[in-house]
Amino acid sequence: MRTPLLTISAAMLAALIAPGSGLAQEAGGAAHHEDEATHIDDIIVQSTRSRRRVQDEPVRVEVLGQEEIEEKLLMRPGNISMLLAETGGLRVQVTSPGLGAANIRVQGLRGRYTQLLADGLPLYGGQASSLGLLQIAPSDLRQVEVIKGAASALYGGQALGGVINLISRRPGDQAKGELVLNATSRDGQDLSAYGAAPLGGGWSGSILASANRQTEQDLDEDGWIDMAGYERLSARPRLFWDGDDGSSLFLTLGAMTEDRRGGTLYDRLAPDGQTFEQNQNTRRVDVGMVGERLLGDWGVAQLRTSGVTQSHRHRFGSLIEMDEHQTLLAEASLSADALGSSWVGGIAYQTEDYASEAFPVFDYRFETPTLFVQMERDLTADLVFAGSARWDDHSTYGGQFSPRLSLLYKPGPWTVRASWGRGFYAPGPFVEETEASGLSRLEPLSGLREETAQTASLDFGYAAGPWELGLTLFASDIEDAVHPQTTAPDRIRLVNVDGVTRTRGVEGLTRWKQGPWVVTGSYLYLDASEPGDFGVTRQAVPLTPRHSAGFVAMWEEHDQGRIGFEAYYTGEQPLEDNPYRTESDSYVELGLLGEIVLGRYRLFLNLENLLDVRQTRDDPLTRPQRAPDGSWTVDAWAPLEGFTANAGIRIKFGG
């Protein structure tokens, strides 16, 4: 089911140069702290560093609270893909049907422009692979914050299109825990265990451990695996300390191992008459720390550091590719109130390393020292201004200046937000095509320039009584976008395309809340175009439906249960290099969710895609022959798994 946070998109004025900010949609439902509901007024935004309430933040931040997270956990306990796929303006796009890998497109922008953070730290890498989204369990999340549009002024070059920040749950005054067991009709199983407790002396701790598996599925019986199989184990302990003077310390450690299998079944052949295994083994370890100390009248000093290393063993047929990614971050900042404004300023240093055993020609090391400053000022009781600026001295792409300006006006029940930002992205060898099919057919990189973008948005919101309405106009212009270009039947190269990739759209939301009922309607219009071959003509950006809409109705009574119904429409999408068609069909997905509470036991049943929509009912997933980039599959434009049911039990302990 999709979250009741959906929004609209429609063609925008040419005067707007790009999307970014807007009406903060207060995340349908109250956020929870240690599973206890708190008023919407108490939701404090962390991603902007300003520590304002969500409705007082000039930068548009959409917050998914504990209720939305729990709802999506019942649908997909093993990862956060469902949580994000059903958030307005976001689209989880399958990038590798062979492995099931996916990334997050924000308002039509490609997934590589989205920065995924955990408690403000890049614990999944600065340029996280598209499988990272499928390897994050949601059971220990308190809220999810989404900033749309260029956020390079806040988080650097990986946040050209937006930021998704996963905020962890904090332990309460009593020990408590939760065990989730889930099974699916496609022979998948999920087990997660979460526990949290005070430890004394201002310390508290939590731990999440999960085990997930999926059996390979060939639903159309053509010999090619439509749903990749995998086994995954992960663990994440966290420590929290709060001092009597307001100082604090947060420590996190994570470890994950996954073996994923796709391609042909063991005894079946690809169209060329050969077996083709497409496997990926991943090992990841990360560590992070956030410390704060009060400096009297000077303000608050903060230190953030993190490191992550992940290794991959890819198999594409007979070819083995092994590589290692490393990301390190160190940041120091000072926040204070001065000259009638709130200020944050600091320095940071980040490194990105990639090393390939098979193709060392693509190895890179990016080093980026940074200066940043942010200011927020209440101009009047109803008018708030925010400005951010960041200078990144990139070791490969040189100095980059990223500003962002936002304005909030709150007359009565209305909110109006306007935002503009500029950002950059440092390209490497990985785009959606090479992440899916490897580097064996990619020519050495030469002469690539950084990708730059301007984004702007205008948001209108209204909330009174049981009604909440929202409308967002947004637009973006990306210059020097990097695309793969075919140079031979079995070779591609990455080039900066001459011209501008333009996105114009509108997000819209209507929500009604009354007692235990929440009903949400949404619509999205998206007009995205990019230069064609050699920049001569323009073409629609592939896999961007111009129209999409959703309807969600949910009944929920505390300590009794919930029942929900959803319907989602996805319009036609332009396709690229598909031998069977140039445009996809539109489709509708229906779903039902039910949960019943029996003391500390919660039984749930979720039915997804009741109409059994499946792309392979219309066309084969495999191509007649391999594409120049090495891929055996066409792009995924519709669900690949068809109707799926899952059921399970949540058991709560303590508290």
XYZ file of C-alpha atoms in Angstrom:
655
model
C 0.000 0.000 0.000
C 1.115 3.505 -0.638
C 1.422 6.091 2.050
C -1.316 8.681 2.432
C 1.349 11.266 1.700
C 0.890 11.235 -2.063
C 1.080 14.500 -4.011
C 0.406 15.888 -7.556
C 2.639 16.983 -10.450
C 1.749 19.086 -13.590
C 3.459 21.111 -16.298
C 5.046 24.184 -14.900
C 5.709 27.752 -15.930
C 8.799 28.194 -18.048
C 9.778 30.944 -15.656
C 10.552 28.369 -12.973
C 14.012 26.971 -13.433
C 13.712 23.978 -11.109
C 11.947 22.243 -8.201
C 12.871 22.072 -4.631
C 10.802 23.320 -1.793
C 7.200 23.488 -0.927
C 4.419 22.895 1.402
C 5.542 20.662 4.237
C 3.100 17.830 4.285
C 2.891 16.851 7.843
C 3.082 13.217 7.143
C -0.432 11.987 7.646
C -0.493 11.076 11.279
C 1.430 11.971 14.368
C 5.044 10.991 14.762
C 5.811 8.656 17.634
C 8.586 8.714 20.215
C 9.176 5.239 21.653
C 5.911 4.227 20.009
C 3.916 6.893 21.901
C 1.971 9.379 19.787
C 3.030 13.005 20.013
C 1.292 16.027 18.584
C 2.173 17.132 15.059
C 3.473 20.402 16.571
C 6.305 18.416 18.196
C 7.744 16.997 14.965
C 11.212 18.538 14.774
C 13.001 18.472 11.430
C 16.587 17.223 11.574
C 17.602 17.255 7.920
C 17.813 21.059 7.606
C 19.932 21.461 10.799
C 17.627 24.281 11.947
C 15.730 22.266 14.632
C 12.428 23.906 13.702
C 9.015 22.297 13.779
C 8.019 20.913 10.408
C 5.303 23.540 9.862
C 7.745 26.383 10.688
C 10.470 25.229 8.290
C 10.934 27.406 5.150
C 12.503 24.481 3.305
C 9.840 22.001 2.255
C 10.349 18.825 4.274
C 7.895 15.946 4.087
C 7.927 13.809 7.217
C 6.726 10.229 7.412
C 5.935 9.427 11.031
C 5.805 6.214 13.012
C 2.283 5.319 11.855
C 3.257 5.412 8.166
C 6.423 3.446 8.860
C 4.495 0.762 10.759
C 1.910 0.559 7.999
C 4.566 -0.019 5.318
C 6.412 -2.445 7.574
C 3.350 -4.703 7.390
C 3.563 -4.669 3.602
C 7.337 -5.018 3.146
C 9.123 -5.867 6.422
C 12.439 -6.563 4.706
C 13.250 -3.166 3.186
C 12.111 0.448 2.800
C 11.159 0.304 -0.893
C 7.403 0.292 -0.203
C 7.756 3.116 2.317
C 9.343 5.365 -0.305
C 7.469 4.136 -3.391
C 4.189 5.313 -1.923
C 5.369 8.787 -0.950
C 4.222 11.626 -3.172
C 6.703 12.754 -5.817
C 8.945 9.714 -5.286
C 9.140 6.741 -7.619
C 11.078 3.574 -6.847
C 12.422 2.580 -10.258
C 13.710 -0.933 -10.898
C 17.142 -0.469 -12.486
C 18.096 -4.123 -12.913
C 15.263 -6.599 -13.515
C 17.893 -9.338 -13.392
C 18.669 -8.601 -9.733
C 15.615 -6.622 -8.660
C 17.793 -3.575 -7.908
C 16.018 -0.217 -7.638
C 16.727 3.442 -6.944
C 14.646 6.470 -5.976
C 13.560 9.072 -8.527
C 12.551 12.378 -6.941
C 10.100 14.406 -9.053
C 11.245 12.654 -12.222
C 14.997 13.089 -11.705
C 17.189 10.013 -12.096
C 17.970 8.035 -8.973
C 21.695 8.760 -8.879
C 20.864 12.352 -7.883
C 19.168 11.271 -4.617
C 21.205 11.193 -1.397
C 20.173 8.497 1.085
C 21.202 9.246 4.682
C 20.809 7.617 8.097
C 20.583 10.136 10.946
C 22.234 12.678 8.664
C 25.194 10.391 7.856
C 26.023 8.720 4.489
C 26.060 5.229 6.002
C 25.038 3.650 2.690
C 27.812 5.391 0.748
C 27.987 8.790 -0.888
C 26.892 7.238 -4.173
C 24.914 4.286 -2.874
C 24.353 1.449 -5.306
C 20.789 0.804 -6.375
C 20.647 -2.331 -4.230
C 21.187 -0.290 -1.058
C 17.512 0.658 -1.027
C 16.556 -3.028 -0.813
C 18.936 -3.806 2.046
C 17.578 -1.453 4.754
C 15.105 -2.841 7.287
C 12.518 -0.291 8.571
C 11.826 -1.714 12.043
C 14.054 0.729 13.962
C 12.997 3.933 12.182
C 11.187 6.751 14.001
C 10.580 9.033 11.026
C 11.690 9.618 7.451
C 12.383 13.128 6.142
C 12.301 13.976 2.441
C 13.686 17.151 0.839
C 12.893 17.456 -2.860
C 14.964 19.439 -5.316
C 18.617 20.484 -5.261
C 19.923 20.058 -1.715
C 23.630 20.357 -2.532
C 23.731 23.465 -0.308
C 22.961 21.149 2.619
C 24.648 17.864 1.700
C 26.968 18.352 -1.279
C 27.170 16.860 -4.741
C 25.261 13.630 -4.114
C 22.064 15.565 -3.251
C 21.455 17.204 -6.639
C 17.881 15.918 -6.824
C 16.954 15.596 -3.163
C 17.639 13.999 0.214
C 15.995 11.120 2.071
C 17.032 11.005 5.726
C 16.147 7.941 7.828
C 15.829 8.893 11.508
C 16.311 6.130 14.076
C 14.103 5.398 17.072
C 15.395 6.507 20.465
C 14.955 4.260 23.521
C 12.516 5.346 26.213
C 12.483 5.045 29.991
C 11.572 1.350 29.917
C 12.999 -1.630 28.091
C 10.890 -2.690 25.116
C 11.156 -4.705 21.957
C 9.359 -6.082 18.948
C 9.592 -9.284 16.928
C 8.213 -9.394 13.357
C 7.703 -12.618 11.402
C 6.417 -12.461 7.825
C 5.888 -14.827 4.904
C 4.774 -14.152 1.317
C 2.910 -16.079 -1.341
C 6.076 -15.861 -3.511
C 8.066 -17.957 -1.020
C 9.726 -15.082 0.799
C 10.342 -14.903 4.548
C 11.342 -12.032 6.845
C 12.371 -12.003 10.494
C 13.363 -8.879 12.402
C 13.961 -8.288 16.108
C 14.258 -4.842 17.696
C 15.098 -4.078 21.299
C 15.788 -0.846 23.202
C 16.519 -0.097 26.862
C 17.962 2.551 29.202
C 21.486 1.659 30.370
C 21.973 4.161 33.190
C 24.186 7.207 33.547
C 22.412 8.995 30.725
C 23.111 6.111 28.330
C 20.583 4.040 26.395
C 20.860 1.582 23.553
C 19.008 -0.253 20.815
C 19.691 -3.076 18.422
C 18.007 -4.325 15.263
C 18.765 -7.738 13.786
C 17.061 -9.093 10.679
C 17.136 -12.112 8.398
C 15.460 -12.060 4.981
C 15.241 -14.512 2.119
C 13.456 -14.897 -1.193
C 13.305 -17.891 -3.526
C 13.900 -17.236 -7.224
C 10.659 -16.942 -9.209
C 10.181 -17.485 -12.950
C 6.549 -16.431 -13.198
C 6.154 -16.645 -16.991
C 8.142 -19.908 -17.205
C 10.525 -18.664 -19.888
C 13.657 -19.740 -18.003
C 14.585 -16.224 -16.849
C 14.223 -15.311 -13.171
C 11.602 -12.546 -12.783
C 12.113 -12.182 -9.018
C 15.720 -12.515 -7.889
C 16.449 -14.820 -4.982
C 18.468 -13.687 -1.993
C 19.569 -14.415 1.553
C 20.412 -11.421 3.755
C 21.532 -10.964 7.352
C 21.982 -7.580 9.007
C 22.489 -6.066 12.442
C 22.623 -2.482 13.733
C 23.342 -1.623 17.395
C 23.066 2.020 18.502
C 24.120 3.901 21.636
C 22.676 7.202 22.874
C 23.925 9.491 25.642
C 22.245 12.635 26.968
C 24.104 14.838 29.443
C 22.552 17.025 32.108
C 23.855 20.161 30.351
C 22.132 19.344 27.056
C 25.165 17.724 25.429
C 24.586 14.436 23.590
C 26.342 11.601 21.805
C 25.042 9.132 19.226
C 26.990 6.066 18.041
C 25.921 3.560 15.401
C 27.424 0.433 13.884
C 26.008 -1.599 11.032
C 26.883 -4.850 9.274
C 25.120 -6.559 6.371
C 25.765 -9.573 4.166
C 23.633 -10.542 1.182
C 23.861 -13.063 -1.653
C 21.513 -12.291 -4.550
C 20.809 -14.541 -7.574
C 19.236 -13.714 -10.923
C 19.583 -14.463 -14.630
C 18.633 -17.851 -16.033
C 17.407 -20.752 -13.948
C 20.002 -23.423 -13.296
C 18.874 -25.706 -16.147
C 17.606 -23.057 -18.598
C 19.244 -20.941 -21.311
C 19.268 -17.310 -22.421
C 18.183 -16.485 -26.009
C 21.762 -17.079 -27.243
C 21.613 -20.715 -26.119
C 23.919 -20.236 -23.114
C 23.293 -20.109 -19.406
C 23.612 -16.620 -17.906
C 23.939 -16.243 -14.176
C 23.511 -12.685 -12.872
C 24.490 -12.706 -9.228
C 25.744 -10.197 -6.687
C 27.223 -10.801 -3.245
C 27.448 -7.748 -0.965
C 29.282 -7.231 2.307
C 28.954 -3.876 4.115
C 30.204 -2.457 7.419
C 29.567 1.108 8.569
C 30.144 3.226 11.652
C 28.910 6.695 12.564
C 29.010 9.252 15.360
C 27.192 12.513 16.082
C 28.252 14.510 19.139
C 26.927 17.834 20.434
C 28.161 20.100 23.201
C 26.702 23.333 24.535
C 29.179 26.221 24.538
C 27.333 28.577 26.857
C 26.346 31.769 25.063
C 28.409 30.765 22.041
C 25.861 28.210 20.851
C 26.122 24.487 20.094
C 29.125 22.694 18.615
C 28.498 19.518 16.634
C 30.866 16.860 15.286
C 29.706 14.265 12.764
C 31.873 11.446 11.426
C 31.123 8.271 9.526
C 32.795 5.574 7.488
C 31.437 2.802 5.315
C 33.096 0.080 3.315
C 31.217 -2.290 1.049
C 32.503 -4.949 -1.291
C 30.711 -6.614 -4.195
C 31.231 -9.771 -6.169
C 29.262 -9.454 -9.403
C 28.708 -12.293 -11.857
C 27.498 -11.590 -15.390
C 27.472 -14.943 -17.199
C 31.089 -16.148 -17.214
C 32.499 -12.744 -16.174
C 33.338 -11.990 -12.540
C 33.663 -8.360 -11.354
C 34.866 -7.673 -7.808
C 35.055 -4.181 -6.359
C 35.150 -2.161 -3.165
C 33.533 1.175 -2.271
C 34.553 3.351 0.673
C 33.077 6.611 1.977
C 34.519 8.693 4.820
C 33.032 11.880 6.296
C 34.228 14.296 8.975
C 32.285 17.479 9.745
C 32.437 20.138 12.462
C 29.830 22.890 12.817
C 28.698 25.634 15.179
C 25.103 26.839 15.517
C 24.103 30.035 17.302
C 21.592 32.880 17.401
C 23.102 36.218 16.390
C 21.998 39.432 14.685
C 18.358 38.402 15.047
C 18.871 35.191 13.052
C 19.698 31.536 13.581
C 23.040 30.535 12.065
C 24.829 27.286 11.304
C 28.303 27.207 9.824
C 31.001 24.611 9.494
C 33.621 22.684 7.603
C 33.570 19.147 6.237
C 35.826 16.692 4.455
C 34.533 13.697 2.499
C 36.252 11.044 0.428
C 34.786 8.592 -2.078
C 36.921 5.623 -3.164
C 36.168 2.956 -5.739
C 38.511 0.115 -6.664
C 37.788 -2.629 -9.210
C 39.868 -5.807 -9.505
C 38.670 -6.585 -13.029
C 38.695 -3.047 -14.472
C 41.108 -0.805 -12.534
C 40.868 1.778 -15.333
C 37.624 2.914 -13.644
C 39.132 3.333 -10.170
C 38.631 6.773 -8.671
C 39.196 8.722 -5.488
C 37.182 11.883 -4.890
C 38.305 14.194 -2.073
C 36.086 17.139 -1.187
C 36.887 19.715 1.524
C 33.845 21.920 2.175
C 32.728 25.189 3.769
C 29.030 25.793 4.455
C 26.780 28.346 6.142
C 23.044 28.515 6.755
C 20.827 31.312 8.082
C 17.160 31.473 9.051
C 15.358 34.656 10.068
C 11.793 35.474 11.075
C 11.094 38.610 9.046
C 7.614 38.990 10.560
C 5.321 36.778 12.626
C 4.110 35.147 9.396
C 7.178 35.414 7.133
C 10.372 33.326 7.481
C 13.458 33.398 5.247
C 16.152 30.726 4.966
C 19.374 30.806 2.973
C 22.145 28.237 2.576
C 25.447 28.321 0.720
C 28.130 25.676 0.315
C 31.536 25.619 -1.373
C 32.912 22.202 -2.343
C 36.487 21.976 -3.593
C 36.171 18.716 -5.520
C 39.477 17.015 -6.328
C 38.319 16.055 -9.836
C 35.692 18.616 -10.819
C 37.052 21.695 -9.059
C 35.272 24.338 -7.006
C 31.484 24.141 -6.861
C 29.176 26.767 -5.342
C 25.725 25.566 -4.247
C 23.201 28.128 -2.925
C 19.614 27.586 -1.799
C 16.975 30.196 -0.872
C 13.582 29.513 0.720
C 10.678 31.633 1.929
C 7.709 30.661 4.111
C 4.517 32.723 4.463
C 1.823 31.559 6.925
C -1.380 33.641 6.770
C -3.978 31.908 8.944
C -4.683 28.332 7.857
C -2.607 28.813 4.683
C 1.062 28.114 4.090
C 2.977 29.306 1.048
C 6.546 28.219 0.380
C 8.888 29.283 -2.399
C 12.312 27.775 -2.923
C 15.193 27.904 -5.399
C 18.454 25.990 -5.347
C 21.474 25.124 -7.402
C 23.601 21.999 -7.130
C 26.073 19.710 -8.834
C 26.776 16.012 -9.237
C 30.219 14.440 -9.661
C 29.865 11.678 -12.284
C 31.762 8.404 -12.118
C 31.444 5.160 -14.073
C 28.043 4.297 -12.584
C 24.728 5.141 -14.197
C 21.613 2.954 -14.169
C 22.828 0.955 -17.189
C 26.298 0.139 -15.836
C 25.005 -0.680 -12.352
C 22.686 -3.216 -13.980
C 25.117 -4.813 -16.432
C 28.624 -4.108 -15.151
C 31.629 -2.277 -16.563
C 32.905 -4.821 -19.098
C 31.463 -2.973 -22.109
C 32.130 0.573 -20.916
C 34.894 2.562 -22.586
C 37.359 4.401 -20.287
C 35.983 7.706 -19.029
C 37.312 10.765 -20.796
C 36.523 14.456 -20.512
C 33.407 14.176 -18.348
C 32.183 17.399 -16.783
C 30.154 17.767 -13.581
C 26.372 17.752 -13.947
C 24.709 20.929 -12.666
C 21.092 21.777 -11.958
C 18.790 24.537 -10.848
C 15.547 23.633 -9.147
C 12.608 25.736 -7.955
C 9.207 25.149 -6.439
C 6.133 26.985 -5.241
C 3.888 25.305 -2.666
C 0.439 26.118 -1.368
C -1.068 24.401 1.650
C -4.332 24.717 3.556
C -5.335 22.942 6.766
C -8.580 23.496 8.662
C -10.810 21.093 10.551
C -10.627 17.607 9.041
C -9.245 18.872 5.701
C -5.708 19.242 4.430
C -4.990 20.431 0.883
C -1.702 20.887 -0.910
C -0.499 21.972 -4.340
C 3.138 22.164 -5.476
C 4.488 23.561 -8.741
C 8.042 22.468 -9.455
C 10.626 22.541 -12.221
C 14.266 21.618 -12.813
C 16.926 22.216 -15.447
C 19.951 19.891 -15.564
C 22.905 20.843 -17.743
C 25.615 18.460 -18.977
C 23.635 15.393 -17.912
C 25.658 12.190 -18.354
C 24.176 9.465 -20.563
C 25.479 6.234 -22.099
C 26.064 6.355 -25.839
C 26.436 3.286 -28.060
C 29.757 3.211 -29.930
C 29.645 -0.400 -31.227
C 27.288 -3.385 -31.002
C 28.975 -4.341 -27.733
C 30.451 -1.051 -26.474
C 29.136 2.084 -24.781
C 30.671 5.257 -23.424
C 29.490 7.929 -21.010
C 29.162 11.450 -22.389
C 27.825 14.824 -21.280
C 24.813 15.500 -23.480
C 24.658 18.981 -24.971
C 21.501 20.833 -23.963
C 19.235 20.911 -20.943
C 17.189 18.129 -19.343
C 13.947 19.820 -18.267
C 11.342 18.667 -15.772
C 8.101 20.530 -15.065
C 5.346 19.258 -12.830
C 2.650 19.664 -10.224
C 1.998 17.638 -7.080
C -1.409 17.773 -5.443
C -2.862 16.310 -2.266
C -6.276 16.155 -0.614
C -6.606 14.521 2.784
C -9.587 14.145 5.106
C -9.207 12.986 8.729
C -12.135 12.264 10.999
C -11.905 10.030 14.046
C -10.312 6.733 13.062
C -10.630 7.511 9.329
C -8.022 8.974 6.992
C -8.853 9.326 3.282
C -6.253 10.632 0.845
C -6.406 11.471 -2.844
C -3.462 12.494 -4.971
C -2.480 13.212 -8.537
C 0.871 13.794 -10.255
C 1.532 15.374 -13.621
C 5.103 15.221 -14.892
C 6.567 16.637 -18.117
C 10.220 15.619 -18.477
C 12.294 15.936 -21.647
C 15.971 15.659 -22.531
C 18.188 16.221 -25.575
C 18.117 13.395 -28.095
C 21.126 11.840 -29.782
C 23.864 14.410 -30.353
C 21.590 17.093 -28.891
C 19.731 17.556 -32.192
C 16.182 16.794 -31.045
C 14.361 16.509 -27.739
C 12.719 13.377 -26.391
C 10.710 12.387 -23.337
C 12.746 11.080 -20.408
C 12.228 7.298 -20.328
C 10.244 5.677 -17.520
C 8.527 8.889 -16.397
C 4.728 8.532 -16.481
C 3.104 11.843 -17.326
C 0.025 11.071 -15.203
C -0.276 9.129 -11.972
C -2.860 9.196 -9.210
C -3.726 7.479 -5.966
C -6.525 6.927 -3.494
C -6.052 5.562 0.038
C -8.681 4.971 2.729
C -7.551 3.820 6.161
C -9.457 3.026 9.349
C -7.318 2.644 12.451
C -8.245 2.340 16.119
C -5.451 2.341 18.680
C -4.952 -1.091 20.322
C -7.656 -2.611 18.107
C -6.327 -2.744 14.560
C -6.498 -1.196 11.109
C -8.071 -1.811 7.711
C -6.931 -0.061 4.566
C -7.703 0.064 0.855
C -5.607 1.640 -1.877
C -5.853 2.233 -5.611
C -3.030 3.605 -7.761
C -2.957 4.577 -11.407
C 0.257 4.795 -13.437
C 0.007 6.291 -16.907
C 1.891 5.509 -20.086
C 5.677 5.816 -19.949
C 8.085 6.439 -22.831
C 10.537 3.564 -23.236
C 14.092 3.501 -24.546
C 15.775 0.743 -26.531
C 12.882 -1.673 -26.033
C 12.534 -4.074 -29.007
C 8.868 -4.736 -28.240
C 7.369 -1.248 -27.841
C 8.184 2.462 -27.550
C 5.551 3.248 -24.906
C 4.249 1.262 -21.959
C 0.631 0.547 -21.145
C -1.076 2.318 -18.264
C -2.122 0.165 -15.326
C -4.005 0.202 -12.015
C -2.880 -1.457 -8.779
C -5.294 -2.283 -5.944
C -4.411 -3.379 -2.430
C -5.940 -4.344 0.909
C -4.326 -4.325 4.340
C -5.665 -5.592 7.652
C -4.226 -5.858 11.155
C -5.843 -7.001 14.399
C -4.418 -6.364 17.872
C -4.694 -9.131 20.493
C -2.837 -7.814 23.528
C 0.836 -7.784 22.660
C 0.211 -9.808 19.502
C -0.654 -8.160 16.182
C -1.726 -10.324 13.265
C -1.572 -8.785 9.801
C -2.488 -9.661 6.218
C -1.593 -7.625 3.153
C -2.803 -8.185 -0.414
C -0.819 -6.330 -3.076
C -1.680 -5.923 -6.763
C -5.105 -7.564 -6.590
C -5.559 -7.230 -10.361
C -2.361 -9.256 -10.873
C -0.752 -6.671 -13.159
C 2.526 -8.075 -14.484
C 4.757 -6.772 -17.257
C 5.540 -10.228 -18.634
C 1.862 -10.763 -19.453
C 2.363 -8.291 -22.317
C 5.985 -8.741 -23.429
C 8.981 -10.903 -22.561
C 11.390 -9.508 -20.021
C 14.408 -10.789 -21.941
C 15.665 -9.292 -25.196
C 16.199 -11.344 -28.379
C 19.894 -10.445 -28.017
C 22.060 -8.594 -25.486
C 22.019 -4.799 -25.529
C 25.256 -2.902 -26.233
C 25.685 -2.309 -22.480
C 25.495 -6.085 -21.871
C 21.986 -6.274 -20.440
C 19.725 -9.218 -21.286
C 16.546 -7.536 -20.034
C 14.381 -4.592 -21.057
C 13.549 -1.865 -18.547
C 10.877 -2.620 -15.958
C 7.867 -0.346 -16.578
C 5.268 -2.334 -14.592
C 5.288 -4.768 -11.642
C 7.239 -7.963 -12.270
C 5.920 -10.000 -9.326
C 2.142 -9.785 -10.034
C -0.324 -10.453 -7.215
C 1.407 -11.046 -3.885
C 0.031 -11.761 -0.442
C 1.975 -11.588 2.784
C 0.952 -12.360 6.330
C 2.655 -12.390 9.669
C 2.712 -11.490 13.331
C 4.229 -8.673 15.369
C 4.957 -9.415 19.014
C 5.670 -6.520 21.370
C 7.639 -6.901 24.601
C 7.981 -4.644 27.635
C 7.089 -0.972 27.704
